[in-house]
Amino acid sequence: MSRNYFIAGNWKMHKTRAEAAALAKELVAALKDGRHKYLVAPSFTALETVAAVVKGSNILLGAQNCAAEEEGAHTGEVSVLQLKDLGVQSVILGHSERRHLYKEDDGLVNRKVRLALKHGFDVILCVGELLEEREAGKAEAVCRRQTVEGLKGVSAADLQRVTIAYEPVWAIGTGKTATPEDADAIHAYIRKVIAEAFCPAAAENIVIQYGGSVKPDNAAALMAKENIDGALVGGASLKADAFVPIAKF
Ligand code: PEP
């Protein structure tokens, strides 16, 4: 297996520029000998500040969203062209908070995925079911739909710049984590979906992160599973003393 572990921190709507710079500096120092792939995704307002701190380090810079259009009359939106200008390398798309709080549907997420890939970004595409969908036995169907629709029109070559993050919505910010076995089963299922939509080699190579209350004390058990290739970390990414042990599991 050639997949490398990929640990990403989603800072959500937290941190001023000074706070973001301080955390980024701690991470650059603590992870310089880290063996995995790393990324931090600050708010738009702190991207330029954090870009200067992580430059030349082994930590990639991600944005938490982008507009579906390149430019124009889209008040409040941020374009891929503006993100590129700031040195952003990767964009998190389809996060459950975007899907459920801001009503982003699969079609919109797909337009953003294709635009970000067209402009050379890496993409972390988030998928995951609500609690009621899991309880109704629909977890696989939801993850299939979000994966297939989110990647519609993406070429096999561009898929190499896509990471999937499986984030069961009921586990995000709740302290409830999917068991490693349950998470691994969905990861294996998503891999099967990728094999069908693209090819078996693409499925073997695609990195699938788990996200949902990942903490220092549960990271290693999750990462030990065959189909779990990393983590997308929210709450525990806001402090170096929680993120570093996850990143160095
Ligand atoms: C997330 O928002 O991507 C996430 C996984 O959050 P948390 O780690 O806080 O559950």
CSV table of C-alpha atoms and ligand atoms in Angstrom, one decimal:
chain,number,residue,atom,x,y,z
A,1,MET,CA,0.0,0.0,0.0
A,2,SER,CA,1.4,3.3,-1.0
A,3,ARG,CA,-0.9,5.7,0.9
A,4,ASN,CA,0.7,8.1,3.3
A,5,TYR,CA,-1.0,9.3,6.5
A,6,PHE,CA,-2.5,12.8,6.1
A,7,ILE,CA,-3.4,14.7,9.2
A,8,ALA,CA,-5.3,18.0,8.7
A,9,GLY,CA,-6.5,20.6,11.2
A,10,ASN,CA,-9.6,22.6,10.4
A,11,TRP,CA,-9.5,25.7,12.6
A,12,LYS,CA,-13.1,26.7,11.6
A,13,MET,CA,-14.1,30.2,12.7
A,14,HIS,CA,-11.5,30.5,15.4
A,15,LYS,CA,-8.4,32.6,16.0
A,16,THR,CA,-7.3,36.1,15.2
A,17,ARG,CA,-4.2,36.6,13.1
A,18,ALA,CA,-1.9,36.8,16.1
A,19,GLU,CA,-3.4,33.6,17.6
A,20,ALA,CA,-3.2,31.8,14.3
A,21,ALA,CA,0.4,32.8,13.8
A,22,ALA,CA,1.3,31.6,17.3
A,23,LEU,CA,-0.3,28.2,16.8
A,24,ALA,CA,1.2,27.8,13.4
A,25,LYS,CA,4.7,28.6,14.8
A,26,GLU,CA,4.3,26.0,17.5
A,27,LEU,CA,3.2,23.4,14.9
A,28,VAL,CA,6.1,24.2,12.5
A,29,ALA,CA,8.5,23.6,15.3
A,30,ALA,CA,6.8,20.5,16.8
A,31,LEU,CA,6.1,18.7,13.5
A,32,LYS,CA,9.4,19.4,11.6
A,33,ASP,CA,10.5,15.8,12.1
A,34,GLY,CA,6.9,14.4,11.7
A,35,ARG,CA,6.6,11.5,9.3
A,36,HIS,CA,3.2,12.1,7.9
A,37,LYS,CA,1.6,14.7,5.6
A,38,TYR,CA,0.2,17.8,7.4
A,39,LEU,CA,-2.1,20.6,6.6
A,40,VAL,CA,-3.8,23.5,8.6
A,41,ALA,CA,-6.9,25.3,7.4
A,42,PRO,CA,-7.2,28.7,9.1
A,43,SER,CA,-10.1,31.2,8.5
A,44,PHE,CA,-9.7,33.3,5.3
A,45,THR,CA,-8.7,36.3,7.4
A,46,ALA,CA,-5.6,34.4,8.8
A,47,LEU,CA,-4.5,32.7,5.6
A,48,GLU,CA,-1.9,35.3,4.6
A,49,THR,CA,-0.4,35.4,8.1
A,50,VAL,CA,-0.2,31.6,8.4
A,51,ALA,CA,1.1,31.3,4.9
A,52,ALA,CA,4.2,33.3,6.0
A,53,VAL,CA,4.7,31.1,9.0
A,54,VAL,CA,4.4,27.7,7.3
A,55,LYS,CA,6.4,28.7,4.2
A,56,GLY,CA,9.2,26.2,3.7
A,57,SER,CA,7.9,23.8,6.3
A,58,ASN,CA,6.3,20.4,6.0
A,59,ILE,CA,2.8,21.9,6.8
A,60,LEU,CA,0.5,22.7,3.8
A,61,LEU,CA,-1.9,25.5,3.8
A,62,GLY,CA,-5.6,24.9,3.3
A,63,ALA,CA,-8.7,27.0,3.0
A,64,GLN,CA,-12.1,25.9,4.5
A,65,ASN,CA,-14.2,26.7,1.5
A,66,CYS,CA,-14.2,28.6,-1.8
A,67,ALA,CA,-16.7,30.1,-4.2
A,68,ALA,CA,-18.1,28.1,-7.1
A,69,GLU,CA,-17.3,31.0,-9.5
A,70,GLU,CA,-13.9,32.4,-10.4
A,71,GLU,CA,-14.9,36.0,-9.8
A,72,GLY,CA,-17.8,38.5,-10.1
A,73,ALA,CA,-20.7,39.8,-8.2
A,74,HIS,CA,-20.7,37.3,-5.3
A,75,THR,CA,-20.8,39.4,-2.2
A,76,GLY,CA,-19.2,37.7,0.8
A,77,GLU,CA,-17.6,34.9,-1.3
A,78,VAL,CA,-13.9,34.1,-1.7
A,79,SER,CA,-12.5,33.0,-5.1
A,80,VAL,CA,-9.9,30.3,-5.9
A,81,LEU,CA,-7.9,33.1,-7.7
A,82,GLN,CA,-7.8,35.0,-4.4
A,83,LEU,CA,-6.8,31.8,-2.5
A,84,LYS,CA,-4.0,31.1,-5.0
A,85,ASP,CA,-2.7,34.6,-4.5
A,86,LEU,CA,-2.4,33.9,-0.8
A,87,GLY,CA,-0.4,30.7,-1.3
A,88,VAL,CA,-3.2,28.3,-0.4
A,89,GLN,CA,-2.5,24.8,-1.7
A,90,SER,CA,-5.6,22.9,-0.8
A,91,VAL,CA,-9.4,23.5,-0.2
A,92,ILE,CA,-11.7,21.7,2.2
A,93,LEU,CA,-15.1,21.3,0.4
A,94,GLY,CA,-18.4,19.9,1.4
A,95,HIS,CA,-17.8,20.1,5.1
A,96,SER,CA,-20.9,19.1,7.0
A,97,GLU,CA,-21.2,22.6,8.4
A,98,ARG,CA,-21.3,24.0,4.9
A,99,ARG,CA,-23.8,21.3,3.8
A,100,HIS,CA,-26.1,21.6,6.7
A,101,LEU,CA,-25.8,25.1,8.1
A,102,TYR,CA,-25.3,26.8,4.8
A,103,LYS,CA,-27.4,24.4,2.7
A,104,GLU,CA,-24.7,23.5,0.1
A,105,ASP,CA,-26.0,20.7,-2.0
A,106,ASP,CA,-24.1,18.0,-3.9
A,107,GLY,CA,-24.3,20.1,-7.1
A,108,LEU,CA,-22.8,23.1,-5.6
A,109,VAL,CA,-20.1,21.1,-3.8
A,110,ASN,CA,-19.2,19.5,-7.2
A,111,ARG,CA,-18.9,22.8,-8.9
A,112,LYS,CA,-16.5,23.9,-6.2
A,113,VAL,CA,-14.5,20.7,-6.4
A,114,ARG,CA,-14.1,21.0,-10.2
A,115,LEU,CA,-13.2,24.7,-10.1
A,116,ALA,CA,-10.6,24.1,-7.3
A,117,LEU,CA,-9.0,21.2,-9.2
A,118,LYS,CA,-9.0,23.2,-12.5
A,119,HIS,CA,-7.0,25.9,-10.7
A,120,GLY,CA,-4.4,23.4,-9.4
A,121,PHE,CA,-5.6,23.0,-5.8
A,122,ASP,CA,-5.7,19.8,-3.9
A,123,VAL,CA,-9.2,19.1,-2.5
A,124,ILE,CA,-10.4,17.5,0.7
A,125,LEU,CA,-14.0,16.4,-0.1
A,126,CYS,CA,-16.0,15.8,3.1
A,127,VAL,CA,-18.8,13.2,3.1
A,128,GLY,CA,-20.8,11.8,6.0
A,129,GLU,CA,-24.2,10.9,7.2
A,130,LEU,CA,-26.5,12.6,9.8
A,131,LEU,CA,-27.5,10.6,12.9
A,132,GLU,CA,-31.0,10.0,11.6
A,133,GLU,CA,-29.6,8.7,8.3
A,134,ARG,CA,-27.3,6.3,10.2
A,135,GLU,CA,-30.2,5.1,12.3
A,136,ALA,CA,-32.3,4.6,9.2
A,137,GLY,CA,-29.6,2.4,7.7
A,138,LYS,CA,-28.7,5.0,5.1
A,139,ALA,CA,-25.1,5.8,6.0
A,140,GLU,CA,-23.6,4.0,3.0
A,141,ALA,CA,-26.2,5.4,0.6
A,142,VAL,CA,-25.5,9.0,1.8
A,143,CYS,CA,-21.7,8.5,1.5
A,144,ARG,CA,-22.1,7.0,-1.9
A,145,ARG,CA,-24.2,9.8,-3.2
A,146,GLN,CA,-22.0,12.6,-1.7
A,147,THR,CA,-18.8,10.9,-3.1
A,148,VAL,CA,-20.2,10.2,-6.6
A,149,GLU,CA,-22.0,13.5,-7.0
A,150,GLY,CA,-19.1,15.4,-5.5
A,151,LEU,CA,-16.6,13.9,-7.9
A,152,LYS,CA,-18.8,14.0,-11.0
A,153,GLY,CA,-16.8,15.2,-14.0
A,154,VAL,CA,-13.5,14.8,-12.2
A,155,SER,CA,-10.8,13.0,-14.3
A,156,ALA,CA,-8.8,10.1,-13.0
A,157,ALA,CA,-5.7,12.3,-13.3
A,158,ASP,CA,-7.3,15.0,-11.1
A,159,LEU,CA,-8.6,12.5,-8.6
A,160,GLN,CA,-5.0,12.0,-7.6
A,161,ARG,CA,-5.3,15.5,-6.0
A,162,VAL,CA,-8.4,14.6,-4.0
A,163,THR,CA,-8.6,13.3,-0.4
A,164,ILE,CA,-11.9,12.1,0.9
A,165,ALA,CA,-12.7,12.9,4.6
A,166,TYR,CA,-15.4,10.6,6.1
A,167,GLU,CA,-17.0,12.7,8.8
A,168,PRO,CA,-20.1,11.2,10.3
A,169,VAL,CA,-22.0,14.4,11.2
A,170,TRP,CA,-23.1,13.0,14.6
A,171,ALA,CA,-19.5,12.7,15.6
A,172,ILE,CA,-18.4,16.2,14.7
A,173,GLY,CA,-17.7,18.4,17.8
A,174,THR,CA,-19.9,16.1,19.9
A,175,GLY,CA,-17.2,14.0,21.7
A,176,LYS,CA,-18.8,10.9,20.1
A,177,THR,CA,-16.3,9.1,17.8
A,178,ALA,CA,-17.3,6.3,15.4
A,179,THR,CA,-15.6,3.1,16.6
A,180,PRO,CA,-12.5,2.3,14.5
A,181,GLU,CA,-14.5,-0.7,13.1
A,182,ASP,CA,-17.5,1.3,12.1
A,183,ALA,CA,-15.3,4.0,10.5
A,184,ASP,CA,-13.2,1.4,8.7
A,185,ALA,CA,-16.3,-0.2,7.3
A,186,ILE,CA,-17.5,3.1,5.7
A,187,HIS,CA,-14.0,3.8,4.5
A,188,ALA,CA,-13.9,0.4,2.8
A,189,TYR,CA,-17.3,1.1,1.3
A,190,ILE,CA,-16.2,4.6,0.0
A,191,ARG,CA,-13.1,2.9,-1.6
A,192,LYS,CA,-15.5,0.4,-3.3
A,193,VAL,CA,-17.5,3.4,-4.6
A,194,ILE,CA,-14.3,5.0,-6.0
A,195,ALA,CA,-13.4,1.6,-7.7
A,196,GLU,CA,-16.7,1.6,-9.4
A,197,ALA,CA,-16.7,5.3,-10.4
A,198,PHE,CA,-13.1,5.3,-11.5
A,199,CYS,CA,-10.9,2.2,-11.2
A,200,PRO,CA,-9.5,-0.2,-8.7
A,201,ALA,CA,-6.1,1.5,-8.7
A,202,ALA,CA,-7.7,4.8,-8.0
A,203,ALA,CA,-9.6,3.3,-5.0
A,204,GLU,CA,-6.4,1.7,-3.7
A,205,ASN,CA,-4.5,5.0,-3.9
A,206,ILE,CA,-7.0,7.5,-2.6
A,207,VAL,CA,-6.4,8.8,0.9
A,208,ILE,CA,-9.5,8.6,3.1
A,209,GLN,CA,-9.3,10.6,6.3
A,210,TYR,CA,-11.6,10.1,9.3
A,211,GLY,CA,-13.1,13.1,11.1
A,212,GLY,CA,-15.3,13.4,14.1
A,213,SER,CA,-14.0,14.0,17.6
A,214,VAL,CA,-10.5,12.7,16.9
A,215,LYS,CA,-8.4,13.2,20.0
A,216,PRO,CA,-4.9,12.2,21.1
A,217,ASP,CA,-6.3,9.2,22.9
A,218,ASN,CA,-8.3,7.7,20.0
A,219,ALA,CA,-6.1,8.7,17.0
A,220,ALA,CA,-3.8,5.6,17.0
A,221,ALA,CA,-6.6,3.1,17.2
A,222,LEU,CA,-8.4,4.8,14.3
A,223,MET,CA,-5.2,5.0,12.2
A,224,ALA,CA,-4.4,1.4,12.8
A,225,LYS,CA,-7.4,0.4,10.6
A,226,GLU,CA,-6.6,-0.7,7.1
A,227,ASN,CA,-8.8,1.9,5.3
A,228,ILE,CA,-8.2,4.9,7.5
A,229,ASP,CA,-5.4,7.0,6.1
A,230,GLY,CA,-5.4,10.1,8.3
A,231,ALA,CA,-7.6,12.5,10.1
A,232,LEU,CA,-9.4,15.8,9.6
A,233,VAL,CA,-9.4,17.3,13.1
A,234,GLY,CA,-11.6,20.1,14.3
A,235,GLY,CA,-11.6,21.0,18.0
A,236,ALA,CA,-8.4,19.2,18.8
A,237,SER,CA,-6.5,21.1,16.1
A,238,LEU,CA,-6.9,24.4,18.0
A,239,LYS,CA,-4.2,23.7,20.5
A,240,ALA,CA,-0.7,22.4,19.7
A,241,ASP,CA,-0.7,20.1,22.8
A,242,ALA,CA,-3.7,18.2,21.4
A,243,PHE,CA,-2.9,18.4,17.6
A,244,VAL,CA,0.8,17.4,17.8
A,245,PRO,CA,0.2,14.0,19.5
A,246,ILE,CA,-2.5,13.3,16.9
A,247,ALA,CA,-0.2,14.4,14.1
A,248,LYS,CA,2.7,12.3,15.5
A,249,PHE,CA,0.6,9.2,16.5
B,1,PEP,C1,-14.4,18.8,11.6
B,1,PEP,O1,-15.1,19.8,11.8
B,1,PEP,O2,-13.9,18.5,10.5
B,1,PEP,C2,-14.3,17.9,12.8
B,1,PEP,C3,-13.9,16.7,12.6
B,1,PEP,O3,-14.5,18.5,14.0
B,1,PEP,P1,-14.2,17.8,15.5
B,1,PEP,O4,-12.8,17.2,15.4
B,1,PEP,O5,-14.3,18.9,16.4
B,1,PEP,O6,-15.2,16.7,15.7
